């Protein structure tokens, strides 16, 4: 027997979520984002599960791309943050990696590289997020210098990233799209007609068909959680991929006035039954989870009580029928959306999934 804590990863749900993204944007190519260990789900397993349908993959850095190559993934792999040193351009050329070019240092590194095969590049435009990318007024000149270079394949993709795509009350996505179209027009006006473009992340794939371009870049939606904090028709069709489960490892009854856990952060107001669960912040369950965060014990929602420990949490199961050691617990997944846990912790489901440490075995089905 082993510790009952594990993350079940439903690869069919993953494929279904990919198919949904592709069906919502039939004229776009859908590039799964598998950075950060595929948002905690296991980068190699996720890429292998999508290898037959995905035209390319997106990762943050070259180290991630090389792990995929070593695992036999043959598709182009886009480095979303581009290169961090000139020698990475050589490796990218050898390994068939695509490079984001987000600034002049990266541009010069590609232009000056001594490479036998040209590389594919994506040109990043800063349309208002102010994190990466060239100012819109510079992109025509940058595009020109890239397309003149023998180091770079003809088909350059012009790309940008949305800052507020999940916020329907904001008009910032419209502003970013307008800025993007102006930048693209400025490039086209120099006679470039090979232009390809890319904008949409999960939220805009689901809710903004007008943002779909040659390439869409879904991340979070592939893993079956909604990027929105309200219901949305397409998001409602997503299937959770990770179900984090554990089991009851101890049960006790306590009296009124008795406290539970480190620092005695919860005090019983009635005679209570406390179940101890074998999962803690060392297993990616957030230490910030307050009293009242929902936990499913035998499929029924019960409130977390007391502080989250490194290896355990405690749950008030007073209202359940007999709870016993070994009973099943779901922390998030098929029956409890990760976003609900995240709300209690003032964070995003993105963070909870992505921080899942290696101590938690991933079991693929
Ligand atoms: C991570 C990332 C995405 C995916 O964002 P989601 O909200 O997870 O869909 C898309 N584009 C870029 C540039 C990213 O870094």
Short mmCIF file of C-alpha atoms and ligand atoms in Angstrom, two decimals:
data_model
loop_
_atom_site.label_atom_id
_atom_site.label_comp_id
_atom_site.label_asym_id
_atom_site.label_seq_id
_atom_site.Cartn_x
_atom_site.Cartn_y
_atom_site.Cartn_z
CA UNK A 1 0.00 0.00 0.00
CA UNK A 2 1.09 3.54 -0.57
CA UNK A 3 -0.04 6.96 0.56
CA UNK A 4 -3.46 7.53 -0.99
CA UNK A 5 -2.70 11.02 -2.34
CA UNK A 6 -2.62 11.31 -6.13
CA UNK A 7 -3.61 13.40 -9.11
CA UNK A 8 -5.69 11.44 -11.60
CA UNK A 9 -5.14 12.88 -15.10
CA UNK A 10 -7.94 12.16 -17.58
CA UNK A 11 -6.28 12.29 -20.99
CA UNK A 12 -9.57 11.74 -22.82
CA UNK A 13 -10.98 14.84 -21.14
CA UNK A 14 -7.85 16.68 -22.31
CA UNK A 15 -8.41 15.53 -25.89
CA UNK A 16 -12.07 16.50 -25.69
CA UNK A 17 -11.16 19.99 -24.46
CA UNK A 18 -8.68 20.35 -27.32
CA UNK A 19 -11.37 19.23 -29.77
CA UNK A 20 -13.74 21.85 -28.34
CA UNK A 21 -11.15 24.61 -28.80
CA UNK A 22 -10.50 23.45 -32.35
CA UNK A 23 -14.22 23.24 -33.18
CA UNK A 24 -14.80 26.79 -31.92
CA UNK A 25 -12.14 28.06 -34.33
CA UNK A 26 -12.30 25.82 -37.37
CA UNK A 27 -10.18 28.17 -39.49
CA UNK A 28 -7.42 28.51 -36.91
CA UNK A 29 -4.63 26.19 -35.92
CA UNK A 30 -4.79 25.29 -32.25
CA UNK A 31 -1.44 25.23 -30.46
CA UNK A 32 -1.61 23.68 -26.98
CA UNK A 33 0.32 25.53 -24.31
CA UNK A 34 2.19 22.91 -22.28
CA UNK A 35 4.55 25.19 -20.34
CA UNK A 36 5.14 24.70 -16.61
CA UNK A 37 4.78 20.92 -16.83
CA UNK A 38 1.52 21.36 -18.76
CA UNK A 39 0.05 23.47 -15.96
CA UNK A 40 1.07 20.75 -13.52
CA UNK A 41 -0.43 17.84 -15.48
CA UNK A 42 2.79 16.33 -16.84
CA UNK A 43 4.22 17.93 -19.98
CA UNK A 44 5.38 14.79 -21.77
CA UNK A 45 2.19 12.81 -21.14
CA UNK A 46 0.01 15.75 -22.18
CA UNK A 47 2.01 16.39 -25.36
CA UNK A 48 1.95 12.69 -26.24
CA UNK A 49 -1.80 12.57 -25.69
CA UNK A 50 -2.27 15.47 -28.11
CA UNK A 51 0.50 14.57 -30.54
CA UNK A 52 -1.87 13.25 -33.21
CA UNK A 53 -3.99 16.38 -33.30
CA UNK A 54 -1.75 19.29 -32.31
CA UNK A 55 0.14 21.06 -35.11
CA UNK A 56 2.68 22.55 -32.64
CA UNK A 57 3.20 23.12 -28.92
CA UNK A 58 4.00 26.18 -26.81
CA UNK A 59 6.43 26.23 -23.88
CA UNK A 60 8.09 29.01 -21.90
CA UNK A 61 11.74 28.16 -22.44
CA UNK A 62 14.19 25.96 -24.31
CA UNK A 63 14.70 23.56 -21.39
CA UNK A 64 11.03 22.60 -21.61
CA UNK A 65 11.23 22.22 -25.40
CA UNK A 66 14.22 19.89 -25.16
CA UNK A 67 12.39 17.64 -22.71
CA UNK A 68 9.64 17.27 -25.32
CA UNK A 69 12.16 16.58 -28.10
CA UNK A 70 13.89 13.95 -25.98
CA UNK A 71 10.50 12.32 -25.41
CA UNK A 72 10.02 12.02 -29.16
CA UNK A 73 7.65 14.92 -29.80
CA UNK A 74 8.26 15.92 -33.44
CA UNK A 75 6.04 19.01 -33.85
CA UNK A 76 7.41 22.53 -33.94
CA UNK A 77 7.68 23.92 -30.41
CA UNK A 78 7.31 27.65 -29.85
CA UNK A 79 9.41 29.26 -27.10
CA UNK A 80 6.97 31.84 -25.72
CA UNK A 81 9.68 33.93 -24.07
CA UNK A 82 12.10 33.48 -26.96
CA UNK A 83 15.79 33.00 -26.24
CA UNK A 84 17.80 34.09 -23.21
CA UNK A 85 21.22 33.77 -24.84
CA UNK A 86 22.65 33.66 -28.36
CA UNK A 87 23.61 29.98 -28.20
CA UNK A 88 19.97 29.06 -27.76
CA UNK A 89 19.35 30.21 -31.34
CA UNK A 90 21.70 27.50 -32.60
CA UNK A 91 19.97 24.84 -30.54
CA UNK A 92 16.58 26.08 -31.73
CA UNK A 93 17.67 25.85 -35.37
CA UNK A 94 19.01 22.33 -34.88
CA UNK A 95 15.96 21.13 -32.96
CA UNK A 96 13.20 22.72 -35.03
CA UNK A 97 12.07 25.12 -32.31
CA UNK A 98 10.23 28.33 -33.10
CA UNK A 99 11.26 31.55 -31.42
CA UNK A 100 9.24 34.45 -30.14
CA UNK A 101 11.19 37.64 -30.82
CA UNK A 102 10.06 40.11 -28.19
CA UNK A 103 12.87 42.67 -27.99
CA UNK A 104 15.97 43.98 -29.77
CA UNK A 105 18.36 41.69 -27.92
CA UNK A 106 16.45 38.65 -29.16
CA UNK A 107 16.16 40.12 -32.65
CA UNK A 108 19.92 40.73 -32.90
CA UNK A 109 20.63 37.23 -31.57
CA UNK A 110 18.63 35.69 -34.42
CA UNK A 111 19.95 38.02 -37.10
CA UNK A 112 23.58 37.48 -36.04
CA UNK A 113 23.41 33.74 -35.42
CA UNK A 114 25.69 31.49 -37.45
CA UNK A 115 23.19 28.75 -38.29
CA UNK A 116 22.93 26.29 -41.14
CA UNK A 117 19.13 26.06 -41.19
CA UNK A 118 16.83 29.07 -40.88
CA UNK A 119 14.47 29.27 -37.90
CA UNK A 120 10.80 30.18 -37.69
CA UNK A 121 10.10 33.28 -35.66
CA UNK A 122 7.05 34.92 -34.17
CA UNK A 123 7.19 38.67 -33.72
CA UNK A 124 5.69 39.86 -30.43
CA UNK A 125 3.76 43.13 -30.38
CA UNK A 126 3.03 44.99 -27.15
CA UNK A 127 -0.62 45.96 -27.62
CA UNK A 128 -1.09 47.15 -24.05
CA UNK A 129 -0.11 44.45 -21.59
CA UNK A 130 3.31 46.11 -21.25
CA UNK A 131 5.19 43.00 -20.36
CA UNK A 132 6.85 41.79 -23.56
CA UNK A 133 6.87 42.72 -27.23
CA UNK A 134 7.82 45.59 -29.50
CA UNK A 135 5.91 48.89 -29.50
CA UNK A 136 3.36 48.82 -32.35
CA UNK A 137 5.06 51.67 -34.17
CA UNK A 138 8.32 49.67 -34.39
CA UNK A 139 7.00 46.40 -35.72
CA UNK A 140 7.05 47.21 -39.44
CA UNK A 141 10.79 47.93 -39.29
CA UNK A 142 11.47 44.90 -37.10
CA UNK A 143 9.44 42.68 -39.41
CA UNK A 144 11.42 44.00 -42.38
CA UNK A 145 14.78 43.23 -40.82
CA UNK A 146 13.62 39.74 -39.84
CA UNK A 147 12.19 38.95 -43.25
CA UNK A 148 15.38 40.20 -44.96
CA UNK A 149 17.51 37.78 -42.96
CA UNK A 150 18.67 34.44 -44.37
CA UNK A 151 18.49 33.08 -40.82
CA UNK A 152 14.70 33.32 -40.78
CA UNK A 153 12.05 31.39 -42.65
CA UNK A 154 9.62 33.42 -44.73
CA UNK A 155 6.48 32.89 -42.78
CA UNK A 156 6.74 35.16 -39.76
CA UNK A 157 3.78 35.10 -37.34
CA UNK A 158 2.85 38.41 -35.74
CA UNK A 159 1.48 37.83 -32.25
CA UNK A 160 0.20 39.56 -29.16
CA UNK A 161 -1.29 38.55 -25.81
CA UNK A 162 -4.46 39.76 -24.07
CA UNK A 163 -4.32 41.22 -20.57
CA UNK A 164 -8.03 41.10 -19.66
CA UNK A 165 -9.66 38.59 -21.99
CA UNK A 166 -11.61 36.93 -19.15
CA UNK A 167 -13.20 40.24 -18.09
CA UNK A 168 -16.31 40.90 -20.18
CA UNK A 169 -16.89 44.28 -18.56
CA UNK A 170 -13.57 45.58 -19.84
CA UNK A 171 -13.11 47.02 -23.34
CA UNK A 172 -9.37 46.49 -23.13
CA UNK A 173 -9.48 43.43 -25.42
CA UNK A 174 -11.11 45.59 -28.11
CA UNK A 175 -8.43 48.21 -27.67
CA UNK A 176 -5.68 45.61 -27.91
CA UNK A 177 -7.23 44.13 -31.06
CA UNK A 178 -7.47 47.57 -32.68
CA UNK A 179 -3.84 48.31 -31.83
CA UNK A 180 -2.85 44.92 -33.20
CA UNK A 181 -4.70 45.46 -36.48
CA UNK A 182 -2.96 48.82 -36.93
CA UNK A 183 0.42 47.20 -36.36
CA UNK A 184 -0.41 44.42 -38.84
CA UNK A 185 -1.61 46.99 -41.38
CA UNK A 186 1.64 48.91 -41.00
CA UNK A 187 3.56 45.75 -41.87
CA UNK A 188 1.24 44.90 -44.77
CA UNK A 189 1.67 48.41 -46.18
CA UNK A 190 5.37 47.66 -46.72
CA UNK A 191 4.36 44.98 -49.22
CA UNK A 192 4.53 41.97 -46.89
CA UNK A 193 1.79 39.55 -47.91
CA UNK A 194 2.96 36.38 -46.15
CA UNK A 195 1.67 37.65 -42.82
CA UNK A 196 0.25 35.20 -40.32
CA UNK A 197 -1.12 36.27 -36.95
CA UNK A 198 -1.93 34.94 -33.48
CA UNK A 199 -3.85 36.43 -30.56
CA UNK A 200 -6.28 34.23 -28.67
CA UNK A 201 -5.71 32.55 -25.29
CA UNK A 202 -8.29 30.33 -23.56
CA UNK A 203 -10.72 33.09 -22.57
CA UNK A 204 -10.83 34.63 -26.03
CA UNK A 205 -11.01 31.26 -27.80
CA UNK A 206 -14.15 30.54 -25.75
CA UNK A 207 -15.79 33.94 -25.85
CA UNK A 208 -14.32 36.09 -28.62
CA UNK A 209 -14.55 34.50 -32.08
CA UNK A 210 -13.43 37.85 -33.50
CA UNK A 211 -10.03 37.31 -31.87
CA UNK A 212 -9.38 34.00 -33.61
CA UNK A 213 -6.46 34.21 -36.05
CA UNK A 214 -4.18 31.79 -37.95
CA UNK A 215 -2.93 30.40 -34.64
CA UNK A 216 -4.80 30.20 -31.33
CA UNK A 217 -2.95 29.44 -28.09
CA UNK A 218 -5.12 27.66 -25.51
CA UNK A 219 -3.67 26.76 -22.13
CA UNK A 220 -6.00 26.64 -19.16
CA UNK A 221 -9.07 25.49 -21.09
CA UNK A 222 -7.25 22.33 -22.21
CA UNK A 223 -7.01 21.33 -18.59
CA UNK A 224 -10.76 21.64 -18.25
CA UNK A 225 -11.19 24.67 -16.05
CA UNK A 226 -12.92 27.90 -16.94
CA UNK A 227 -10.93 31.12 -17.25
CA UNK A 228 -14.08 33.05 -16.26
CA UNK A 229 -15.45 33.80 -12.81
CA UNK A 230 -19.01 33.56 -14.15
CA UNK A 231 -20.78 30.93 -16.20
CA UNK A 232 -20.19 30.90 -19.94
CA UNK A 233 -21.75 28.51 -22.45
CA UNK A 234 -18.59 27.17 -24.06
CA UNK A 235 -16.68 27.02 -20.78
CA UNK A 236 -19.51 24.90 -19.38
CA UNK A 237 -18.57 22.18 -21.89
CA UNK A 238 -15.03 21.79 -20.55
CA UNK A 239 -14.12 18.60 -18.68
CA UNK A 240 -11.76 18.75 -15.69
CA UNK A 241 -8.55 16.87 -16.44
CA UNK A 242 -6.90 16.73 -13.00
CA UNK A 243 -8.76 15.21 -10.07
CA UNK A 244 -6.75 15.51 -6.87
CA UNK A 245 -7.70 12.82 -4.41
CA UNK A 246 -6.62 11.51 -1.05
CA UNK A 247 -8.21 9.62 1.84
CA UNK A 248 -9.16 9.93 5.47
CA UNK A 249 -6.19 8.82 7.59
CA UNK A 250 -7.64 9.51 11.05
CA UNK A 251 -11.02 10.33 12.67
CA UNK A 252 -11.74 11.72 16.16
CA UNK A 253 -14.52 13.37 18.16
CA UNK A 254 -13.81 16.60 20.00
CA UNK A 255 -15.77 18.68 22.49
CA UNK A 256 -17.06 22.21 22.33
CA UNK A 257 -14.18 24.65 22.85
CA UNK A 258 -11.46 22.32 21.62
CA UNK A 259 -9.16 23.55 18.87
CA UNK A 260 -7.78 21.89 15.75
CA UNK A 261 -4.38 22.10 14.07
CA UNK A 262 -1.37 24.44 14.22
CA UNK A 263 -2.02 27.68 16.11
CA UNK A 264 -5.50 26.46 17.03
CA UNK A 265 -7.07 28.41 14.20
CA UNK A 266 -10.44 26.66 14.49
CA UNK A 267 -12.45 26.02 17.63
CA UNK A 268 -15.39 23.62 17.89
CA UNK A 269 -18.71 25.34 18.64
CA UNK A 270 -20.49 21.99 18.91
CA UNK A 271 -19.30 18.45 19.64
CA UNK A 272 -17.54 17.71 16.35
CA UNK A 273 -16.10 14.88 14.30
CA UNK A 274 -12.81 15.77 12.67
CA UNK A 275 -11.38 13.76 9.78
CA UNK A 276 -7.67 14.11 9.04
CA UNK A 277 -6.81 13.84 5.32
CA UNK A 278 -3.41 12.82 3.98
CA UNK A 279 -2.68 15.87 1.87
CA UNK A 280 -1.09 19.21 2.74
CA UNK A 281 0.80 22.15 1.30
CA UNK A 282 3.68 19.78 0.52
CA UNK A 283 1.25 18.22 -1.95
CA UNK A 284 0.18 21.46 -3.57
CA UNK A 285 -2.91 21.99 -1.44
CA UNK A 286 -2.73 25.73 -0.71
CA UNK A 287 -1.70 26.70 2.82
CA UNK A 288 -3.81 29.84 2.36
CA UNK A 289 -7.03 27.77 2.30
CA UNK A 290 -9.16 29.18 5.12
CA UNK A 291 -11.74 27.54 7.39
CA UNK A 292 -14.74 26.65 5.24
CA UNK A 293 -12.92 25.76 2.02
CA UNK A 294 -14.92 22.90 0.48
CA UNK A 295 -13.49 19.37 0.56
CA UNK A 296 -15.42 16.33 -0.72
CA UNK A 297 -15.48 13.45 1.74
CA UNK A 298 -17.28 10.41 0.35
CA UNK A 299 -18.59 12.74 -2.34
CA UNK A 300 -20.14 15.21 0.10
CA UNK A 301 -18.91 18.75 0.62
CA UNK A 302 -17.46 19.38 4.06
CA UNK A 303 -15.65 22.44 5.39
CA UNK A 304 -11.89 22.53 5.91
CA UNK A 305 -11.16 23.47 9.54
CA UNK A 306 -7.83 24.57 11.01
CA UNK A 307 -4.57 25.37 9.26
CA UNK A 308 -3.30 23.37 6.33
CA UNK A 309 -0.20 21.42 7.45
CA UNK A 310 2.60 20.22 5.20
CA UNK A 311 1.21 16.69 4.89
CA UNK A 312 -2.33 16.89 6.26
CA UNK A 313 -5.54 18.86 6.44
CA UNK A 314 -8.46 18.55 8.85
CA UNK A 315 -12.12 18.58 7.85
CA UNK A 316 -15.32 18.89 9.87
CA UNK A 317 -17.34 15.78 9.03
CA UNK A 318 -19.83 16.08 11.90
CA UNK A 319 -22.76 16.21 9.48
CA UNK A 320 -21.78 13.03 7.62
CA UNK A 321 -22.78 9.48 8.39
CA UNK A 322 -19.99 7.38 9.87
CA UNK A 323 -16.66 8.41 8.37
CA UNK A 324 -13.83 5.90 8.58
CA UNK A 325 -10.13 5.67 7.88
CA UNK A 326 -9.65 5.01 4.17
CA UNK A 327 -12.74 6.91 3.03
CA UNK A 328 -12.27 8.78 -0.24
CA UNK A 329 -11.58 12.49 -0.51
CA UNK A 330 -11.55 14.81 -3.52
CA UNK A 331 -9.76 18.13 -3.15
CA UNK A 332 -10.66 19.34 -6.66
CA UNK A 333 -11.48 17.93 -10.07
CA UNK A 334 -14.46 16.07 -11.51
CA UNK A 335 -16.88 16.93 -8.72
CA UNK A 336 -15.37 20.11 -7.31
CA UNK A 337 -14.06 22.74 -9.74
CA UNK A 338 -10.54 23.87 -8.89
CA UNK A 339 -11.73 27.44 -9.37
CA UNK A 340 -13.99 27.12 -6.32
CA UNK A 341 -11.09 26.15 -4.10
CA UNK A 342 -9.01 28.93 -5.63
CA UNK A 343 -11.68 31.52 -4.84
CA UNK A 344 -11.51 30.64 -1.16
CA UNK A 345 -7.74 31.08 -1.31
CA UNK A 346 -7.82 34.40 -3.20
CA UNK A 347 -5.91 32.90 -6.09
CA UNK A 348 -6.60 31.32 -9.48
CA UNK A 349 -7.09 27.69 -10.41
CA UNK A 350 -4.16 28.33 -12.79
CA UNK A 351 -1.87 28.65 -9.79
CA UNK A 352 -3.23 25.65 -7.89
CA UNK A 353 -2.81 23.34 -10.88
CA UNK A 354 0.58 24.67 -11.93
CA UNK A 355 2.11 24.48 -8.45
CA UNK A 356 1.30 20.78 -8.07
CA UNK A 357 4.60 19.34 -6.81
CA UNK A 358 6.29 16.18 -8.00
CA UNK A 359 5.57 14.45 -4.68
CA UNK A 360 2.01 13.89 -5.90
CA UNK A 361 1.97 10.92 -8.29
CA UNK A 362 0.17 11.59 -11.57
CA UNK A 363 -1.92 8.62 -12.59
CA UNK A 364 -2.99 8.76 -16.24
CA UNK A 365 -6.20 7.32 -17.56
C1 LIG B 1 0.37 30.85 -21.23
C2 LIG B 1 0.07 31.58 -22.48
C3 LIG B 1 -1.12 31.35 -23.18
C4 LIG B 1 -2.25 30.50 -22.64
O1 LIG B 1 -3.03 31.25 -21.75
P1 LIG B 1 -4.36 30.58 -21.12
O2 LIG B 1 -5.03 31.69 -20.42
O3 LIG B 1 -3.86 29.53 -20.17
O4 LIG B 1 -5.11 30.02 -22.25
C5 LIG B 1 -1.28 31.97 -24.40
N1 LIG B 1 -0.32 32.79 -24.91
C6 LIG B 1 0.82 33.04 -24.24
C7 LIG B 1 1.82 33.97 -24.84
C8 LIG B 1 1.05 32.47 -23.00
O5 LIG B 1 2.19 32.72 -22.36
#
